[in-house]
Structure formats: C-alpha cells, structure tokens
Short mmCIF file of N, CA and C in Angstrom, two decimals:
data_model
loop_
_atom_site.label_atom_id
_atom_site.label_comp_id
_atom_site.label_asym_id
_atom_site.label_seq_id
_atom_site.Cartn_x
_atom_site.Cartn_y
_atom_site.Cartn_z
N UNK A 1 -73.99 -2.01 -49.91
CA UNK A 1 -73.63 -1.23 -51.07
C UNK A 1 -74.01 -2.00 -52.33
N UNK A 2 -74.91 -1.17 -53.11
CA UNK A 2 -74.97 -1.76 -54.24
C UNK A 2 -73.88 -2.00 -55.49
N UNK A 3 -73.61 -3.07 -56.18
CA UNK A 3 -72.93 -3.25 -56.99
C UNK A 3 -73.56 -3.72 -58.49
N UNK A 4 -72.71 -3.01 -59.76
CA UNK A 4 -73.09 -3.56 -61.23
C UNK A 4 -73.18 -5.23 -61.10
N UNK A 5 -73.94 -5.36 -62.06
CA UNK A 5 -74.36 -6.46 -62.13
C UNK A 5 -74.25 -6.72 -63.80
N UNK A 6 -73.29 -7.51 -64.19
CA UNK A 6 -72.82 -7.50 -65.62
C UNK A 6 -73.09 -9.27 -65.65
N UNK A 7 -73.45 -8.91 -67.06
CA UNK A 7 -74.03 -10.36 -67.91
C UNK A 7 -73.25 -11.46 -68.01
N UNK A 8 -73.43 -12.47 -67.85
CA UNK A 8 -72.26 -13.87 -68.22
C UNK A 8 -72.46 -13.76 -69.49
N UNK A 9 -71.21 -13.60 -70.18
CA UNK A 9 -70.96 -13.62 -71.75
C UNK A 9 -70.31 -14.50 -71.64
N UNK A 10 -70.43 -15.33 -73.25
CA UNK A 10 -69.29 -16.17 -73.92
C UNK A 10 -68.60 -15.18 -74.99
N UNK A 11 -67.32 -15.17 -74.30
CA UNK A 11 -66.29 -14.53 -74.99
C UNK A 11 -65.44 -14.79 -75.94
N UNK A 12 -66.20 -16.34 -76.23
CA UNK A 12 -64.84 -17.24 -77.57
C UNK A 12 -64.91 -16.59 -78.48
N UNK A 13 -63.58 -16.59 -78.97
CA UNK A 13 -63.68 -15.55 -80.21
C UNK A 13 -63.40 -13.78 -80.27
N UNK A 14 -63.18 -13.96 -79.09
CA UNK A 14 -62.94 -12.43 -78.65
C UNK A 14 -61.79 -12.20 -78.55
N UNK A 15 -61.23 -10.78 -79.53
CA UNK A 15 -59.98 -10.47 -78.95
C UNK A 15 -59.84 -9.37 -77.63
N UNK A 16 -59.36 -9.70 -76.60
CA UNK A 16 -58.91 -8.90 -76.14
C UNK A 16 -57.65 -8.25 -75.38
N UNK A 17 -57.02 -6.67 -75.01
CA UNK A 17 -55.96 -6.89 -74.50
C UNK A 17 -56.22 -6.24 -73.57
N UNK A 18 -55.10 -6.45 -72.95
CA UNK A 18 -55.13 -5.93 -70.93
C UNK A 18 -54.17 -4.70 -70.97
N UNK A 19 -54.26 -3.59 -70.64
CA UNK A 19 -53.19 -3.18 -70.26
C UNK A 19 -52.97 -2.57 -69.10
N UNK A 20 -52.00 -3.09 -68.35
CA UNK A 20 -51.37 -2.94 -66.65
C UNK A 20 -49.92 -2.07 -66.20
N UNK A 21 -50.81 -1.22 -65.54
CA UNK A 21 -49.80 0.15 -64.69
C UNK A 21 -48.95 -0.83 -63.84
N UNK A 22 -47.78 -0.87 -64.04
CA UNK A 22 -46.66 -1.94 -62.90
C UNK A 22 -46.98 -0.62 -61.35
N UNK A 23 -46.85 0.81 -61.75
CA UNK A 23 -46.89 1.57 -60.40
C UNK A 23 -47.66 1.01 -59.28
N UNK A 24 -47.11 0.97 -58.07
CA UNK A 24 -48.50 0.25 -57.14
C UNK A 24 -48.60 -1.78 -57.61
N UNK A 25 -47.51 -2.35 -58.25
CA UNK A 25 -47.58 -3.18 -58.23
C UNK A 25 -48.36 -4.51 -57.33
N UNK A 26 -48.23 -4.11 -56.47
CA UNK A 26 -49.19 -5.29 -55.72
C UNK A 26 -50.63 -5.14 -55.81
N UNK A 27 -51.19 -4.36 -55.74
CA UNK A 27 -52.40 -3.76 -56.16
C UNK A 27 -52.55 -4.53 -57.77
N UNK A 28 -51.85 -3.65 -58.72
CA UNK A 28 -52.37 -4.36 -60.26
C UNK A 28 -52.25 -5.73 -60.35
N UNK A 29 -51.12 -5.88 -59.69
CA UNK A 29 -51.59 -7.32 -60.62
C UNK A 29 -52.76 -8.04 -59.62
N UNK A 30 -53.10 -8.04 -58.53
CA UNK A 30 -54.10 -8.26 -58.08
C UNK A 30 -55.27 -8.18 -59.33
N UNK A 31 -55.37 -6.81 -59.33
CA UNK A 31 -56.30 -6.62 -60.89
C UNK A 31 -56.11 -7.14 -61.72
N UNK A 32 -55.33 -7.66 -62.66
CA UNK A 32 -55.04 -8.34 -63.38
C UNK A 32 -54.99 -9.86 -62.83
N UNK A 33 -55.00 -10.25 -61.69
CA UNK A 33 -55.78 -11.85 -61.55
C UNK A 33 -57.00 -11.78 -61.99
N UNK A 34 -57.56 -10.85 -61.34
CA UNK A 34 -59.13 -10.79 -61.01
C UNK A 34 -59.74 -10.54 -62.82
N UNK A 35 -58.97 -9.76 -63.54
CA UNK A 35 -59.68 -9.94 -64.70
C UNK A 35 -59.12 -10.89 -65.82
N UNK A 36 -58.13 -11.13 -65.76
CA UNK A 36 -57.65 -12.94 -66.44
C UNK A 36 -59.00 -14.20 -65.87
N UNK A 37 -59.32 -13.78 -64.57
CA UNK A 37 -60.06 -14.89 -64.03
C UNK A 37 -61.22 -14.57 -64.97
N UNK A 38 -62.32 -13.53 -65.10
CA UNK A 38 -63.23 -13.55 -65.67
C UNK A 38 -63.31 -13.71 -67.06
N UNK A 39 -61.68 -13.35 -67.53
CA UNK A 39 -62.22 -13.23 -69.31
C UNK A 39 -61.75 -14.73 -69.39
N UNK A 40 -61.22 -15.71 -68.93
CA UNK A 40 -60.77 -16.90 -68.78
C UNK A 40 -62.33 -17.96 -68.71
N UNK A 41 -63.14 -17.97 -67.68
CA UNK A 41 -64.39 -18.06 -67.32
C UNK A 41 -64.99 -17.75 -69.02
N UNK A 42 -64.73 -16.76 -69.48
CA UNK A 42 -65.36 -16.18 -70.57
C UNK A 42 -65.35 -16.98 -71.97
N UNK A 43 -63.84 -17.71 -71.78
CA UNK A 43 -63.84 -18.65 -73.16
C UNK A 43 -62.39 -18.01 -73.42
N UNK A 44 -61.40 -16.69 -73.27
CA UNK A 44 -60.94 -16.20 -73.74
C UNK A 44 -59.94 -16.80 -73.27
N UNK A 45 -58.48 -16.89 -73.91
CA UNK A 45 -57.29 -17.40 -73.47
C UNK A 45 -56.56 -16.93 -74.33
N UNK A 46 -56.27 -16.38 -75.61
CA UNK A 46 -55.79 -15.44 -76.26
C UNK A 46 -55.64 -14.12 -75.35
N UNK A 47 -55.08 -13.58 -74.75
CA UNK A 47 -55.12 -12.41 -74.35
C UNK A 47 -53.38 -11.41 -74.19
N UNK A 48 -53.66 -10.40 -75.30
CA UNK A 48 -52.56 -9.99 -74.93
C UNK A 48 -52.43 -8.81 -73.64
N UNK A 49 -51.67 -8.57 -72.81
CA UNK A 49 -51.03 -7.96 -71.59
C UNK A 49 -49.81 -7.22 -72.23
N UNK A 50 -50.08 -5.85 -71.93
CA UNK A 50 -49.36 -4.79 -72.30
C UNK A 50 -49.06 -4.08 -70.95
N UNK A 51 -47.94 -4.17 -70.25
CA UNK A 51 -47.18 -3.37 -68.86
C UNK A 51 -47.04 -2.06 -69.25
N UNK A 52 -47.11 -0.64 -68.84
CA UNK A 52 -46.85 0.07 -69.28
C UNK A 52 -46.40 0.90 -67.39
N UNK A 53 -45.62 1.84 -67.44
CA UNK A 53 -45.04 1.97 -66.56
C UNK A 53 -46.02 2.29 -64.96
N UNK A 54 -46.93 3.35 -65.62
CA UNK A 54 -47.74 3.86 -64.59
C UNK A 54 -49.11 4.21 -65.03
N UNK A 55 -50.27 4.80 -64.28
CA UNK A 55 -51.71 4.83 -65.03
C UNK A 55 -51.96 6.10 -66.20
N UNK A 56 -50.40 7.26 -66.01
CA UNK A 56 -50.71 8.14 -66.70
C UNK A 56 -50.18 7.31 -68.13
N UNK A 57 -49.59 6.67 -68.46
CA UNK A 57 -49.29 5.68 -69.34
C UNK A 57 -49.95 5.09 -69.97
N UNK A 58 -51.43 4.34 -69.24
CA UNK A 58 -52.02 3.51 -70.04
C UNK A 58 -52.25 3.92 -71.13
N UNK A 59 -53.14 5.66 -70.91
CA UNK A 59 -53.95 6.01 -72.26
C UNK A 59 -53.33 5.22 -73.51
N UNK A 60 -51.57 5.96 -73.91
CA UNK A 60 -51.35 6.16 -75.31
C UNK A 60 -50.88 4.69 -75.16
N UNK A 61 -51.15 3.52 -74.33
CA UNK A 61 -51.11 2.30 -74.81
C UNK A 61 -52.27 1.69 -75.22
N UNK A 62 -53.11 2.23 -74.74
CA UNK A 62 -54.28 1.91 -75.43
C UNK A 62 -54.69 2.55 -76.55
N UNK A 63 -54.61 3.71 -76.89
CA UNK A 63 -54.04 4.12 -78.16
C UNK A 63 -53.37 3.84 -79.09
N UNK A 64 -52.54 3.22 -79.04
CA UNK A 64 -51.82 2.46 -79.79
C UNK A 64 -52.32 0.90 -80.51
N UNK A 65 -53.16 0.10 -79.55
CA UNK A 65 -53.19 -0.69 -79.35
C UNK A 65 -54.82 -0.68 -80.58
N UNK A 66 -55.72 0.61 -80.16
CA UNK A 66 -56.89 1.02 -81.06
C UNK A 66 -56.45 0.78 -82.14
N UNK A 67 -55.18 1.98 -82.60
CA UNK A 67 -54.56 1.84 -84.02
C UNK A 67 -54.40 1.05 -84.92
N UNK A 68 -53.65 -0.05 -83.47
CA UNK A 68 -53.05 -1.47 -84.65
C UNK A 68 -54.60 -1.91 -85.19
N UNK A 69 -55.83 -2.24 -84.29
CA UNK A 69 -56.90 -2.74 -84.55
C UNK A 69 -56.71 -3.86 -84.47
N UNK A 70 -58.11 -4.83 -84.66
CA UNK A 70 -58.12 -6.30 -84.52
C UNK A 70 -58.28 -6.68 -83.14
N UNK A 71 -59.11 -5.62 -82.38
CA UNK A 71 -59.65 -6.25 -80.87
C UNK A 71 -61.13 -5.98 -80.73
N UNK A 72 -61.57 -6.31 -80.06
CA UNK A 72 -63.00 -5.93 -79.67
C UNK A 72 -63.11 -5.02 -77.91
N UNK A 73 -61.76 -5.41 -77.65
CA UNK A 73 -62.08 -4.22 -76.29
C UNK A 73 -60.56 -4.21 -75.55
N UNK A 74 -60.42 -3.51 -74.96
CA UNK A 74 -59.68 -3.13 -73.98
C UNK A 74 -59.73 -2.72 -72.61
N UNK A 75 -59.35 -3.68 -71.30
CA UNK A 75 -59.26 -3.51 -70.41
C UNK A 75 -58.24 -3.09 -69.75
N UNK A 76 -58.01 -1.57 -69.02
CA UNK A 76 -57.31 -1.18 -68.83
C UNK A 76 -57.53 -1.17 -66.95
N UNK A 77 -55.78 -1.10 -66.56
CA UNK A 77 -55.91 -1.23 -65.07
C UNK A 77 -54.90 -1.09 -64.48
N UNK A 78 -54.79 -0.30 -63.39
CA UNK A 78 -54.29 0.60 -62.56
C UNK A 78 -54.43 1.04 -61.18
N UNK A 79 -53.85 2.04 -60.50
CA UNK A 79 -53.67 2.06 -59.03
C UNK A 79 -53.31 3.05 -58.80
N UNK A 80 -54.18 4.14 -58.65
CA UNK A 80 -53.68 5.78 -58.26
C UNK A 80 -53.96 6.08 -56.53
N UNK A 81 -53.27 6.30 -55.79
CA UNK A 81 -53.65 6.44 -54.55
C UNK A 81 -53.05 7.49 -53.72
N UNK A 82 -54.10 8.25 -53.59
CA UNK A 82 -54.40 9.97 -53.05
C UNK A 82 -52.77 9.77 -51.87
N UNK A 83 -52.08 10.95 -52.03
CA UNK A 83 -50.55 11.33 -51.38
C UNK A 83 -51.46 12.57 -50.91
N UNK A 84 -50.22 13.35 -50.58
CA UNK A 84 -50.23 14.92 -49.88
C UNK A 84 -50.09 15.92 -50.64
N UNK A 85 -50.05 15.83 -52.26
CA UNK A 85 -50.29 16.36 -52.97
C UNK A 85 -51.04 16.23 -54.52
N UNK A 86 -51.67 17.11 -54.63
CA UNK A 86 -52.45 17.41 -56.04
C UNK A 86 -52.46 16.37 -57.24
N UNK A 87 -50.98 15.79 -57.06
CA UNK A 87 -50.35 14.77 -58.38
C UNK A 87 -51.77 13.97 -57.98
N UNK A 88 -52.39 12.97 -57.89
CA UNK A 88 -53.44 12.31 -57.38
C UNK A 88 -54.17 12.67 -58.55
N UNK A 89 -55.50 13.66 -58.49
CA UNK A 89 -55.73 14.45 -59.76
C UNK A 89 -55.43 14.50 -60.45
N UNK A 90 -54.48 15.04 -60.36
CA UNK A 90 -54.13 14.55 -61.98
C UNK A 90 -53.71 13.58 -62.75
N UNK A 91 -53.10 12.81 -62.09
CA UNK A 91 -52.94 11.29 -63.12
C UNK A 91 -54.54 10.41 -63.37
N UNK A 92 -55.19 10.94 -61.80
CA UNK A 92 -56.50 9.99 -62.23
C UNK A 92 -57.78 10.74 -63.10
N UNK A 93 -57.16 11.98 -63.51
CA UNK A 93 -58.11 12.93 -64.46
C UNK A 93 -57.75 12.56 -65.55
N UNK A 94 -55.92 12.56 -65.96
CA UNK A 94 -55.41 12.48 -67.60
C UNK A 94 -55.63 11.01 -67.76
N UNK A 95 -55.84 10.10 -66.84
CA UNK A 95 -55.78 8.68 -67.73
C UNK A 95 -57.10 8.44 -67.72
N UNK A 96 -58.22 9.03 -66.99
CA UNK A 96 -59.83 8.70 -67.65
C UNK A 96 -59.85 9.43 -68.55
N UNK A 97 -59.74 10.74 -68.66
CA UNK A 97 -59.93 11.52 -69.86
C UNK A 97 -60.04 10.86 -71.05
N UNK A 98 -58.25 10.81 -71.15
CA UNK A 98 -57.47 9.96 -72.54
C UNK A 98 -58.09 8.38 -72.89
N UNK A 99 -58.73 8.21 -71.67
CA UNK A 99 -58.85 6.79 -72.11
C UNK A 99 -60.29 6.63 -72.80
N UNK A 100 -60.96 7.95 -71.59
CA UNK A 100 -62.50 8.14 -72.79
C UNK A 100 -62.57 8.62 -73.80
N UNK A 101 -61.34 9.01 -74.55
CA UNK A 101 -61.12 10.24 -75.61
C UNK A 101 -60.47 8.73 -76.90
N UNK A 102 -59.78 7.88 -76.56
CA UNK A 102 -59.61 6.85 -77.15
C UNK A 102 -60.45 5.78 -77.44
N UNK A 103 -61.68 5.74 -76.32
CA UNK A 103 -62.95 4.83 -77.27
C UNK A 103 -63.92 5.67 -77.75
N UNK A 104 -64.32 6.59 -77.65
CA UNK A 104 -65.11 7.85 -78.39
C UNK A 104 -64.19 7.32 -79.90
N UNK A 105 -63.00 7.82 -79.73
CA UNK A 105 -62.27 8.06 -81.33
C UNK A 105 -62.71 6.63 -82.41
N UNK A 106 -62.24 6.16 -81.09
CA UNK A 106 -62.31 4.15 -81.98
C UNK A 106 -63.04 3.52 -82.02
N UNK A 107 -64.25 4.04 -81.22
CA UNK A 107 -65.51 2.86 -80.98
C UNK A 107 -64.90 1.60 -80.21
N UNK A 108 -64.29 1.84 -79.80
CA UNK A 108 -63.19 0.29 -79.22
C UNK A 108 -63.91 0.54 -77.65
N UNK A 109 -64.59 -0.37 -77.39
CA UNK A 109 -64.93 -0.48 -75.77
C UNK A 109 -63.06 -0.15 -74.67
N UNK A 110 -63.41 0.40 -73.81
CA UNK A 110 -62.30 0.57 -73.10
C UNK A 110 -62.68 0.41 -71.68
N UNK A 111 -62.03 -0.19 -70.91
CA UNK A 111 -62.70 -0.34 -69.83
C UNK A 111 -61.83 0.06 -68.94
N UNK A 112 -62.49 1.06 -67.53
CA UNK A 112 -61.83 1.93 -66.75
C UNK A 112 -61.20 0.57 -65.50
N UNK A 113 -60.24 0.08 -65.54
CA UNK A 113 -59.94 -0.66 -64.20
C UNK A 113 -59.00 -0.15 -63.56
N UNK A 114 -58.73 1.50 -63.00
CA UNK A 114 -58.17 2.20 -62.13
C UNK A 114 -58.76 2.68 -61.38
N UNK A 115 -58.16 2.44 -60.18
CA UNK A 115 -58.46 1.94 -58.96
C UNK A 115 -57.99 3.40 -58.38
N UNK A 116 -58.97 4.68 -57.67
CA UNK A 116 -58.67 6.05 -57.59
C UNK A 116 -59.05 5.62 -56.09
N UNK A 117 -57.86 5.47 -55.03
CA UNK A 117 -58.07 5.16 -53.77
C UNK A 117 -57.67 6.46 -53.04
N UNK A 118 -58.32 6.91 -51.39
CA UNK A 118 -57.62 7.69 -50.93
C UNK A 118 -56.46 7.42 -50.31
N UNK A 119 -56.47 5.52 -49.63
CA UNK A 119 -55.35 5.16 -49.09
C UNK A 119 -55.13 3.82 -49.87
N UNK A 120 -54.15 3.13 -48.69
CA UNK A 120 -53.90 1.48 -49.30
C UNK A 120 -54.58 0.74 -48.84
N UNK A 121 -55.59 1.26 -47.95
CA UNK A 121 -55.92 -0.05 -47.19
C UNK A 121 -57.07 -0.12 -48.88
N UNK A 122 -57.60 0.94 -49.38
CA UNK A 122 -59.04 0.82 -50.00
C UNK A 122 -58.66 0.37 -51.31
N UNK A 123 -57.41 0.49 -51.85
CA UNK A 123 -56.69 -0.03 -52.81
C UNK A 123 -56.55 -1.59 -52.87
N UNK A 124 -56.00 -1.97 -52.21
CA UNK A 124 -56.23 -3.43 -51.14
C UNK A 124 -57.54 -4.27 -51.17
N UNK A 125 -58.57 -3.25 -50.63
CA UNK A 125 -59.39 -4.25 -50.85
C UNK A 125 -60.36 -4.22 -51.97
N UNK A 126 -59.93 -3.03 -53.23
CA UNK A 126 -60.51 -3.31 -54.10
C UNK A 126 -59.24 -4.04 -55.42
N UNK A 127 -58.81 -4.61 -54.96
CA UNK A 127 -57.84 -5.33 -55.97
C UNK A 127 -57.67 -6.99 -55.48
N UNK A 128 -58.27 -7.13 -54.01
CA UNK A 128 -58.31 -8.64 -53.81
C UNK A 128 -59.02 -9.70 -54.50
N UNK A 129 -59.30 -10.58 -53.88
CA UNK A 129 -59.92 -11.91 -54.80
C UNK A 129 -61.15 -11.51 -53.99
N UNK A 130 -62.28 -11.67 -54.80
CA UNK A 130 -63.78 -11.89 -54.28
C UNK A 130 -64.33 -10.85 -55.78
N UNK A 131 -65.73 -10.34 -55.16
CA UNK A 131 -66.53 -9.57 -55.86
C UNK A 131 -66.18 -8.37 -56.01
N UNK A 132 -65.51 -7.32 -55.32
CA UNK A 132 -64.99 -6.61 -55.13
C UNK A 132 -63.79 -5.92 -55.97
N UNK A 133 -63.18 -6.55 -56.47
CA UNK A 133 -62.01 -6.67 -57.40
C UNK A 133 -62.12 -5.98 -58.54
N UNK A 134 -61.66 -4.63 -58.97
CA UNK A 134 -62.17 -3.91 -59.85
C UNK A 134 -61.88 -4.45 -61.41
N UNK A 135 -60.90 -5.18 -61.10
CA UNK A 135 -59.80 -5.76 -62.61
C UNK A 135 -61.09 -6.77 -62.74
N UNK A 136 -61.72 -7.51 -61.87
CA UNK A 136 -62.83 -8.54 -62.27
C UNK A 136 -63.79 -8.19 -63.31
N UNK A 137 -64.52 -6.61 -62.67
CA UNK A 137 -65.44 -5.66 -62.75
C UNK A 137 -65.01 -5.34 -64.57
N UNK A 138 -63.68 -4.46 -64.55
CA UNK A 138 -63.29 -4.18 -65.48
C UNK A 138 -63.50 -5.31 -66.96
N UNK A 139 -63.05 -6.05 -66.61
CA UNK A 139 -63.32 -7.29 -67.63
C UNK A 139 -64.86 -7.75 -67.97
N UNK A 140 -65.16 -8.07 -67.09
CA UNK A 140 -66.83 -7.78 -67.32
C UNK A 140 -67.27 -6.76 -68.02
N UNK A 141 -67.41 -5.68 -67.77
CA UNK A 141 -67.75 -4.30 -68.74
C UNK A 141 -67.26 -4.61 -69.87
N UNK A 142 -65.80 -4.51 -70.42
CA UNK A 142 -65.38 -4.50 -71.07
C UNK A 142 -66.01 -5.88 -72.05
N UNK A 143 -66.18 -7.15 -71.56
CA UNK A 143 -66.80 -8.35 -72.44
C UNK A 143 -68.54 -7.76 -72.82
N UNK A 144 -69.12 -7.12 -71.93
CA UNK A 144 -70.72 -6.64 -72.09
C UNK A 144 -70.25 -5.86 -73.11
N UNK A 145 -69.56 -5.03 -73.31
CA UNK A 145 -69.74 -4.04 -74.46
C UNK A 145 -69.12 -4.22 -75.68
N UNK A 146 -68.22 -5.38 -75.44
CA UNK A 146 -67.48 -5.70 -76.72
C UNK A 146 -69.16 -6.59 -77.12
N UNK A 147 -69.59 -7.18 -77.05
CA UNK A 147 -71.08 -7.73 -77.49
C UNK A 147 -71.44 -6.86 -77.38
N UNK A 148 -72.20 -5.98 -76.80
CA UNK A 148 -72.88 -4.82 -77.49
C UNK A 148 -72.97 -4.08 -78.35
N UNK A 149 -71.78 -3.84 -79.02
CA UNK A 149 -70.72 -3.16 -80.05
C UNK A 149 -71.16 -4.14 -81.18
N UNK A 150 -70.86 -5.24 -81.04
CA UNK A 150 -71.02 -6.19 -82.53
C UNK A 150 -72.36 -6.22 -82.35
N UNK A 151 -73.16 -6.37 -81.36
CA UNK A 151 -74.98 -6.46 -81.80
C UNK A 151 -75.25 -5.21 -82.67
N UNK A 152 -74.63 -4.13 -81.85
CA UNK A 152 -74.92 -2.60 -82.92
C UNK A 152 -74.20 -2.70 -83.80
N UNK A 153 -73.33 -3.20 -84.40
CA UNK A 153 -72.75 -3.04 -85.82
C UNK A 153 -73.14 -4.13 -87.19
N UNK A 154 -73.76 -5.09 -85.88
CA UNK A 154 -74.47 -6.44 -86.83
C UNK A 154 -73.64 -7.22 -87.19
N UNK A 155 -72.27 -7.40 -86.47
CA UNK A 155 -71.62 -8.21 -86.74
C UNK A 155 -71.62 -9.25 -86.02
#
C-alpha cells in the first residue's frame, strides 16, 4: 500500500495546537504520541493540546482556536469507529465538514487526524507507534502546509 510521503520540515518557530477527542481514548492518545513525536523531531516544543470531549467536538475547538489566532496550523485528532448504527456518518461527516469549513474560513492549515475505522482492530493499528500512525501523518501535513502557507503569503 502506498503511503504520503511528507517533507522533513524545521518547525522552530512554529506555533502549533493539537486538538484531541478523549472518546475512544486509547486510540487518541496513541495519536497524539505519534504526532507530539513528529512535531517534536520538528523543533517544536511549544505546543498547545486542547481535549475536547469527542470528534463531533473538535470542529468548534478548532474554531475557536482560528479566532484567537497566532498559530500557523492545527492538528486535529480523533477516533470514530463504525457501530450498528448510522451515528458513524455522521460524526465522521460533521467533523470533516466543519473542520474543512474552518480552514477555508481562516486560511489556518487544519489537519484531518480522525481515524474513520470500521472496527478496533483497524483503529488500533492506525493509532500505534510505527509509520502507520495517523496522529504522525497528521502532524506532518499539518507542518508541510503551515510552510506552504507562509511561502504563499511571503512571510
């Protein structure tokens, strides 16, 4: 299976914040190792971490978070995993939506690190330690485009 292949950035100087769905706890914070590890690697150690209850949640924390201003990106991350009913869909429709509807608004890079599994095992193994690790993934994107963003703005 092929996988993105994102740039080694130096991230000193970068603000960025995390924000993490506690729902599915073992899963996130898995994600949230995996992307502390890369933006860490990155230069970054400033990082604020915003818990917010569940993934339909993140959006308006990241929303919020646009508002205050004074970041260059946001990595967001989460753990939706397909039940016996419909709810599935919809939390993992309203929190990409909102979350693409919040860097459209802000120009604020946002980065998708929810994890839309059908079970636990696939949840599991995309939240462990290795390459695989979407919170890794997430942070990566999120550092490529926060530099991309300042190359296009010339800052």
């Amino acid at each position: 299976m092929d996988h993105n292949t994102y740039l080694k950035l130096d991230g000193r100087g970068m603000r960025i914040a995390v924000v993490r769905a506690r729902f599915n706890e073992e899963i996130t914070k898995g994600l949230l190792d995996g992307a502390l590890e890369v933006l860490r690697d990155a230069g970054i150690f400033d990082i604020e971490i915003v818990e917010v209850p569940g993934s339909f949640e993140i959006p308006i924390a990241a929303e919020t978070l646009a508002r205050r201003g004074g970041l260059d990106a946001v990595v967001c991350l989460g753990a939706v995993i397909k039940g016996a009913t419909p709810h599935f869909h919809y939390i993992s429709s309203s929190c990409s939506r909102g979350l693409t509807d919040v860097a459209v608004r802000h120009g604020l890079p946002i980065s998708f690190g929810v994890i839309t599994a059908e079970n636990s095992t696939q949840a599991r193994e995309r939240s462990g330690s290795g390459e695989m690790n979407r919170g890794r993934e997430a942070a990566a994107a999120a550092l490529e485009m926060a530099a991309k963003v300042r190359e296009i703005r010339g800052t």
